[in-house]
PDB file of C-alpha atoms and ligand atoms in Angstrom:
ATOM      1  CA  UNK A   1      20.192 -67.590 -20.614  1.00 92.00           C
ATOM      2  CA  UNK A   2      22.427 -66.117 -23.293  1.00 97.00           C
ATOM      3  CA  UNK A   3      22.123 -62.756 -25.007  1.00 98.00           C
ATOM      4  CA  UNK A   4      23.506 -62.311 -28.509  1.00 98.00           C
ATOM      5  CA  UNK A   5      24.150 -59.301 -30.732  1.00 98.00           C
ATOM      6  CA  UNK A   6      22.363 -59.407 -34.064  1.00 99.00           C
ATOM      7  CA  UNK A   7      22.721 -56.768 -36.774  1.00 99.00           C
ATOM      8  CA  UNK A   8      20.273 -56.545 -39.661  1.00 99.00           C
ATOM      9  CA  UNK A   9      22.737 -55.219 -42.212  1.00 98.00           C
ATOM     10  CA  UNK A  10      22.113 -52.329 -44.666  1.00 98.00           C
ATOM     11  CA  UNK A  11      20.799 -54.702 -47.372  1.00 98.00           C
ATOM     12  CA  UNK A  12      18.171 -56.147 -44.993  1.00 98.00           C
ATOM     13  CA  UNK A  13      16.969 -52.647 -44.035  1.00 98.00           C
ATOM     14  CA  UNK A  14      16.986 -51.335 -47.624  1.00 98.00           C
ATOM     15  CA  UNK A  15      15.155 -54.404 -48.923  1.00 98.00           C
ATOM     16  CA  UNK A  16      12.390 -54.110 -46.328  1.00 98.00           C
ATOM     17  CA  UNK A  17      13.200 -57.443 -44.688  1.00 98.00           C
ATOM     18  CA  UNK A  18      13.472 -56.262 -41.060  1.00 98.00           C
ATOM     19  CA  UNK A  19       9.997 -57.379 -40.027  1.00 98.00           C
ATOM     20  CA  UNK A  20      10.248 -60.815 -41.584  1.00 98.00           C
ATOM     21  CA  UNK A  21      13.665 -61.466 -40.056  1.00 98.00           C
ATOM     22  CA  UNK A  22      12.604 -60.278 -36.588  1.00 98.00           C
ATOM     23  CA  UNK A  23       9.502 -62.483 -36.860  1.00 98.00           C
ATOM     24  CA  UNK A  24      11.686 -65.545 -37.333  1.00 98.00           C
ATOM     25  CA  UNK A  25      13.439 -64.914 -34.014  1.00 98.00           C
ATOM     26  CA  UNK A  26      10.148 -64.185 -32.248  1.00 98.00           C
ATOM     27  CA  UNK A  27       8.494 -67.237 -33.807  1.00 98.00           C
ATOM     28  CA  UNK A  28      11.344 -69.381 -32.515  1.00 98.00           C
ATOM     29  CA  UNK A  29      10.637 -68.196 -28.962  1.00 98.00           C
ATOM     30  CA  UNK A  30      13.700 -66.006 -28.599  1.00 98.00           C
ATOM     31  CA  UNK A  31      13.185 -62.681 -26.821  1.00 98.00           C
ATOM     32  CA  UNK A  32      14.093 -59.287 -28.276  1.00 98.00           C
ATOM     33  CA  UNK A  33      15.647 -57.400 -25.342  1.00 98.00           C
ATOM     34  CA  UNK A  34      17.307 -54.498 -27.160  1.00 98.00           C
ATOM     35  CA  UNK A  35      16.797 -52.701 -30.448  1.00 98.00           C
ATOM     36  CA  UNK A  36      18.148 -49.616 -32.176  1.00 98.00           C
ATOM     37  CA  UNK A  37      18.443 -48.284 -35.688  1.00 98.00           C
ATOM     38  CA  UNK A  38      21.699 -46.528 -36.414  1.00 98.00           C
ATOM     39  CA  UNK A  39      24.177 -45.704 -39.134  1.00 98.00           C
ATOM     40  CA  UNK A  40      27.405 -47.386 -38.076  1.00 98.00           C
ATOM     41  CA  UNK A  41      30.463 -45.107 -38.021  1.00 98.00           C
ATOM     42  CA  UNK A  42      33.767 -46.058 -39.677  1.00 97.00           C
ATOM     43  CA  UNK A  43      35.351 -46.409 -36.229  1.00 98.00           C
ATOM     44  CA  UNK A  44      32.647 -48.693 -34.877  1.00 98.00           C
ATOM     45  CA  UNK A  45      32.657 -50.889 -38.001  1.00 98.00           C
ATOM     46  CA  UNK A  46      36.459 -51.138 -37.837  1.00 97.00           C
ATOM     47  CA  UNK A  47      36.368 -52.135 -34.165  1.00 98.00           C
ATOM     48  CA  UNK A  48      33.508 -54.574 -34.626  1.00 98.00           C
ATOM     49  CA  UNK A  49      35.267 -56.348 -37.508  1.00 97.00           C
ATOM     50  CA  UNK A  50      38.875 -55.899 -36.288  1.00 96.00           C
ATOM     51  CA  UNK A  51      39.465 -59.680 -36.377  1.00 96.00           C
ATOM     52  CA  UNK A  52      39.087 -59.486 -40.177  1.00 97.00           C
ATOM     53  CA  UNK A  53      41.462 -56.537 -40.640  1.00 96.00           C
ATOM     54  CA  UNK A  54      43.958 -58.435 -42.791  1.00 97.00           C
ATOM     55  CA  UNK A  55      41.348 -60.163 -44.964  1.00 97.00           C
ATOM     56  CA  UNK A  56      40.914 -59.092 -48.606  1.00 97.00           C
ATOM     57  CA  UNK A  57      37.203 -58.375 -48.082  1.00 96.00           C
ATOM     58  CA  UNK A  58      37.721 -56.140 -45.011  1.00 97.00           C
ATOM     59  CA  UNK A  59      37.649 -52.760 -46.776  1.00 97.00           C
ATOM     60  CA  UNK A  60      34.519 -53.630 -48.717  1.00 97.00           C
ATOM     61  CA  UNK A  61      32.903 -55.011 -45.561  1.00 97.00           C
ATOM     62  CA  UNK A  62      33.469 -51.791 -43.592  1.00 98.00           C
ATOM     63  CA  UNK A  63      32.255 -49.727 -46.521  1.00 98.00           C
ATOM     64  CA  UNK A  64      29.099 -51.902 -46.852  1.00 98.00           C
ATOM     65  CA  UNK A  65      28.320 -51.840 -43.130  1.00 98.00           C
ATOM     66  CA  UNK A  66      28.599 -48.017 -42.964  1.00 98.00           C
ATOM     67  CA  UNK A  67      26.772 -47.324 -46.255  1.00 98.00           C
ATOM     68  CA  UNK A  68      23.208 -47.128 -44.915  1.00 98.00           C
ATOM     69  CA  UNK A  69      21.367 -47.670 -41.596  1.00 98.00           C
ATOM     70  CA  UNK A  70      21.257 -51.005 -39.800  1.00 98.00           C
ATOM     71  CA  UNK A  71      18.985 -52.413 -37.116  1.00 99.00           C
ATOM     72  CA  UNK A  72      20.900 -53.653 -34.075  1.00 99.00           C
ATOM     73  CA  UNK A  73      19.183 -56.206 -31.834  1.00 99.00           C
ATOM     74  CA  UNK A  74      19.948 -57.910 -28.547  1.00 99.00           C
ATOM     75  CA  UNK A  75      18.293 -61.335 -28.545  1.00 98.00           C
ATOM     76  CA  UNK A  76      17.986 -63.600 -25.512  1.00 98.00           C
ATOM     77  CA  UNK A  77      17.217 -67.240 -24.867  1.00 97.00           C
ATOM     78  CA  UNK A  78      18.674 -70.557 -23.808  1.00 96.00           C
ATOM     79  CA  UNK A  79      21.551 -71.200 -26.217  1.00 97.00           C
ATOM     80  CA  UNK A  80      20.589 -68.035 -28.124  1.00 98.00           C
ATOM     81  CA  UNK A  81      24.045 -67.639 -29.712  1.00 98.00           C
ATOM     82  CA  UNK A  82      24.178 -71.045 -31.415  1.00 98.00           C
ATOM     83  CA  UNK A  83      20.471 -71.054 -32.255  1.00 98.00           C
ATOM     84  CA  UNK A  84      20.748 -67.639 -33.934  1.00 98.00           C
ATOM     85  CA  UNK A  85      23.818 -68.665 -35.929  1.00 98.00           C
ATOM     86  CA  UNK A  86      21.958 -71.748 -37.143  1.00 98.00           C
ATOM     87  CA  UNK A  87      18.942 -69.638 -38.123  1.00 98.00           C
ATOM     88  CA  UNK A  88      21.235 -67.231 -40.039  1.00 98.00           C
ATOM     89  CA  UNK A  89      22.795 -70.008 -42.118  1.00 98.00           C
ATOM     90  CA  UNK A  90      26.204 -70.205 -43.781  1.00 98.00           C
ATOM     91  CA  UNK A  91      28.098 -66.949 -44.382  1.00 98.00           C
ATOM     92  CA  UNK A  92      27.576 -66.873 -48.150  1.00 97.00           C
ATOM     93  CA  UNK A  93      24.050 -66.404 -49.432  1.00 97.00           C
ATOM     94  CA  UNK A  94      24.969 -68.604 -52.371  1.00 97.00           C
ATOM     95  CA  UNK A  95      25.784 -71.504 -50.031  1.00 98.00           C
ATOM     96  CA  UNK A  96      23.318 -71.012 -47.167  1.00 98.00           C
ATOM     97  CA  UNK A  97      20.649 -73.704 -46.866  1.00 98.00           C
ATOM     98  CA  UNK A  98      17.002 -73.009 -47.639  1.00 98.00           C
ATOM     99  CA  UNK A  99      15.156 -72.456 -44.371  1.00 98.00           C
ATOM    100  CA  UNK A 100      17.869 -70.179 -43.051  1.00 98.00           C
ATOM    101  CA  UNK A 101      17.699 -66.376 -43.200  1.00 98.00           C
ATOM    102  CA  UNK A 102      20.645 -66.059 -45.574  1.00 98.00           C
ATOM    103  CA  UNK A 103      19.456 -69.072 -47.550  1.00 98.00           C
ATOM    104  CA  UNK A 104      15.915 -67.777 -48.017  1.00 98.00           C
ATOM    105  CA  UNK A 105      16.465 -64.061 -48.550  1.00 98.00           C
ATOM    106  CA  UNK A 106      19.760 -63.594 -50.406  1.00 97.00           C
ATOM    107  CA  UNK A 107      22.179 -64.850 -53.023  1.00 97.00           C
ATOM    108  CA  UNK A 108      25.159 -62.556 -52.414  1.00 97.00           C
ATOM    109  CA  UNK A 109      28.295 -63.533 -50.508  1.00 94.00           C
ATOM    110  CA  UNK A 110      29.069 -60.081 -49.120  1.00 94.00           C
ATOM    111  CA  UNK A 111      25.523 -58.633 -48.869  1.00 98.00           C
ATOM    112  CA  UNK A 112      24.432 -61.407 -46.542  1.00 98.00           C
ATOM    113  CA  UNK A 113      21.757 -59.575 -44.542  1.00 98.00           C
ATOM    114  CA  UNK A 114      22.658 -60.376 -40.963  1.00 98.00           C
ATOM    115  CA  UNK A 115      25.432 -60.509 -38.375  1.00 98.00           C
ATOM    116  CA  UNK A 116      25.300 -62.661 -35.241  1.00 98.00           C
ATOM    117  CA  UNK A 117      27.868 -63.092 -32.457  1.00 98.00           C
ATOM    118  CA  UNK A 118      29.684 -66.408 -32.772  1.00 98.00           C
ATOM    119  CA  UNK A 119      30.615 -67.112 -29.115  1.00 98.00           C
ATOM    120  CA  UNK A 120      29.739 -65.942 -25.595  1.00 98.00           C
ATOM    121  CA  UNK A 121      32.953 -63.844 -25.531  1.00 98.00           C
ATOM    122  CA  UNK A 122      32.093 -62.220 -28.875  1.00 98.00           C
ATOM    123  CA  UNK A 123      28.513 -61.584 -27.722  1.00 98.00           C
ATOM    124  CA  UNK A 124      29.681 -59.805 -24.572  1.00 98.00           C
ATOM    125  CA  UNK A 125      32.177 -57.702 -26.508  1.00 98.00           C
ATOM    126  CA  UNK A 126      29.764 -56.828 -29.322  1.00 98.00           C
ATOM    127  CA  UNK A 127      26.805 -56.048 -27.048  1.00 98.00           C
ATOM    128  CA  UNK A 128      28.953 -53.534 -25.182  1.00 98.00           C
ATOM    129  CA  UNK A 129      30.093 -51.967 -28.472  1.00 98.00           C
ATOM    130  CA  UNK A 130      26.547 -51.322 -29.675  1.00 98.00           C
ATOM    131  CA  UNK A 131      24.475 -50.875 -26.503  1.00 98.00           C
ATOM    132  CA  UNK A 132      25.019 -48.542 -23.561  1.00 98.00           C
ATOM    133  CA  UNK A 133      24.356 -49.572 -19.961  1.00 96.00           C
ATOM    134  CA  UNK A 134      20.598 -49.951 -19.489  1.00 97.00           C
ATOM    135  CA  UNK A 135      19.724 -50.306 -23.193  1.00 98.00           C
ATOM    136  CA  UNK A 136      19.556 -54.101 -23.023  1.00 98.00           C
ATOM    137  CA  UNK A 137      16.471 -54.855 -20.948  1.00 98.00           C
ATOM    138  CA  UNK A 138      15.354 -57.636 -18.618  1.00 97.00           C
ATOM    139  CA  UNK A 139      11.666 -58.403 -18.511  1.00 97.00           C
ATOM    140  CA  UNK A 140       9.397 -61.419 -18.247  1.00 94.00           C
ATOM    141  CA  UNK A 141       7.077 -62.340 -21.065  1.00 95.00           C
ATOM    142  CA  UNK A 142       3.630 -63.738 -20.352  1.00 93.00           C
ATOM    143  CA  UNK A 143       4.398 -66.574 -22.798  1.00 93.00           C
ATOM    144  CA  UNK A 144       7.696 -67.616 -21.173  1.00 93.00           C
ATOM    145  CA  UNK A 145       6.002 -70.369 -19.148  1.00 92.00           C
ATOM    146  CA  UNK A 146       4.907 -71.932 -22.463  1.00 95.00           C
ATOM    147  CA  UNK A 147       8.085 -71.282 -24.438  1.00 96.00           C
ATOM    148  CA  UNK A 148      10.193 -73.205 -21.910  1.00 96.00           C
ATOM    149  CA  UNK A 149       9.447 -76.231 -19.745  1.00 95.00           C
ATOM    150  CA  UNK A 150      10.032 -74.829 -16.252  1.00 91.00           C
ATOM    151  CA  UNK A 151       8.951 -77.961 -14.350  1.00 94.00           C
ATOM    152  CA  UNK A 152      12.548 -78.741 -13.378  1.00 93.00           C
ATOM    153  CA  UNK A 153      13.051 -75.252 -11.934  1.00 90.00           C
ATOM    154  CA  UNK A 154      15.066 -73.997 -14.889  1.00 89.00           C
ATOM    155  CA  UNK A 155      14.187 -73.398 -18.530  1.00 91.00           C
ATOM    156  CA  UNK A 156      14.381 -76.589 -20.616  1.00 93.00           C
TER     157      UNK A 156
HETATM  158  P1  IDP B 201      29.867 -64.556 -40.441  1.00 70.05           P
HETATM  159  O1  IDP B 201      29.174 -63.232 -40.642  1.00 70.05           O
HETATM  160  O2  IDP B 201      29.050 -65.692 -40.993  1.00 70.05           O
HETATM  161  O3  IDP B 201      30.319 -64.789 -39.027  1.00 70.05           O
HETATM  162  P2  IDP B 201      32.663 -64.001 -41.098  1.00 70.05           P
HETATM  163  O4  IDP B 201      33.600 -64.996 -41.691  1.00 70.05           O
HETATM  164  O5  IDP B 201      32.848 -63.628 -39.665  1.00 70.05           O
HETATM  165  O6  IDP B 201      31.172 -64.533 -41.375  1.00 70.05           O
HETATM  166  O7  IDP B 201      32.757 -62.703 -42.004  1.00 70.05           O
HETATM  167  C1  IDP B 201      32.187 -61.486 -41.583  1.00 70.05           C
HETATM  168  C2  IDP B 201      31.460 -60.847 -42.755  1.00 70.05           C
HETATM  169  O8  IDP B 201      32.401 -60.500 -43.760  1.00 70.05           O
HETATM  170  C3  IDP B 201      30.458 -61.765 -43.475  1.00 70.05           C
HETATM  171  O9  IDP B 201      29.206 -61.810 -42.845  1.00 70.05           O
HETATM  172  C4  IDP B 201      30.393 -61.131 -44.848  1.00 70.05           C
HETATM  173  O10 IDP B 201      29.555 -59.977 -44.842  1.00 70.05           O
HETATM  174  C5  IDP B 201      31.832 -60.672 -45.052  1.00 70.05           C
HETATM  175  N1  IDP B 201      32.624 -61.680 -45.769  1.00 70.05           N
HETATM  176  C6  IDP B 201      33.205 -62.779 -45.257  1.00 70.05           C
HETATM  177  N2  IDP B 201      33.887 -63.473 -46.192  1.00 70.05           N
HETATM  178  C7  IDP B 201      33.732 -62.774 -47.331  1.00 70.05           C
HETATM  179  C8  IDP B 201      34.229 -62.962 -48.663  1.00 70.05           C
HETATM  180  O11 IDP B 201      34.938 -63.929 -48.983  1.00 70.05           O
HETATM  181  N3  IDP B 201      33.846 -62.027 -49.573  1.00 70.05           N
HETATM  182  C9  IDP B 201      33.077 -60.952 -49.269  1.00 70.05           C
HETATM  183  N4  IDP B 201      32.611 -60.724 -48.016  1.00 70.05           N
HETATM  184  C10 IDP B 201      32.927 -61.624 -47.079  1.00 70.05           C
HETATM  185 MG1   MG B 202      31.809 -63.828 -37.865  1.00 70.05          MG
END
């Protein structure tokens, strides 16, 4: 099982899209195992996006991400990182396919609603940036036996 860090960005919160976006992950069968609303500090945004420091959009990105509250989620499932990235769609709202979160809810290239970790290493790093020890939970759902085929002894 993988756990990924998802951020519903300030535009998603301001536009009242949190519920509909969370529902997509729940509908898919992924499990929400951590959740917090927060206003991201300059320092945290800079650390989170440090790989993009030299990019022309970096300053605007940090300013956007700190401009208004976000909803931070930890989402778990088999292959949760790749599945979530696929559900998010391409980076630019103008290019993202219909059926994806960015494709269905936005047109902007910088206000693109959602962040998702892009690798297991990134997920581990980002989860520890946004969640303290104990804030990402482990619990069984009653539906798990119907979300996954467990007949082989592991979730399929
Ligand atoms: P990702 O969010 O799909 O992983 P990245 O390339 O990692 O995309 O970029 C991080 C974030 O930076 C994007 O989600 C978007 O908000 C912003 N961004 C990326 N490229 C551009 C750009 O060319 N113009 C404006 N903002 C951009
Ligand atoms: Mg990225």
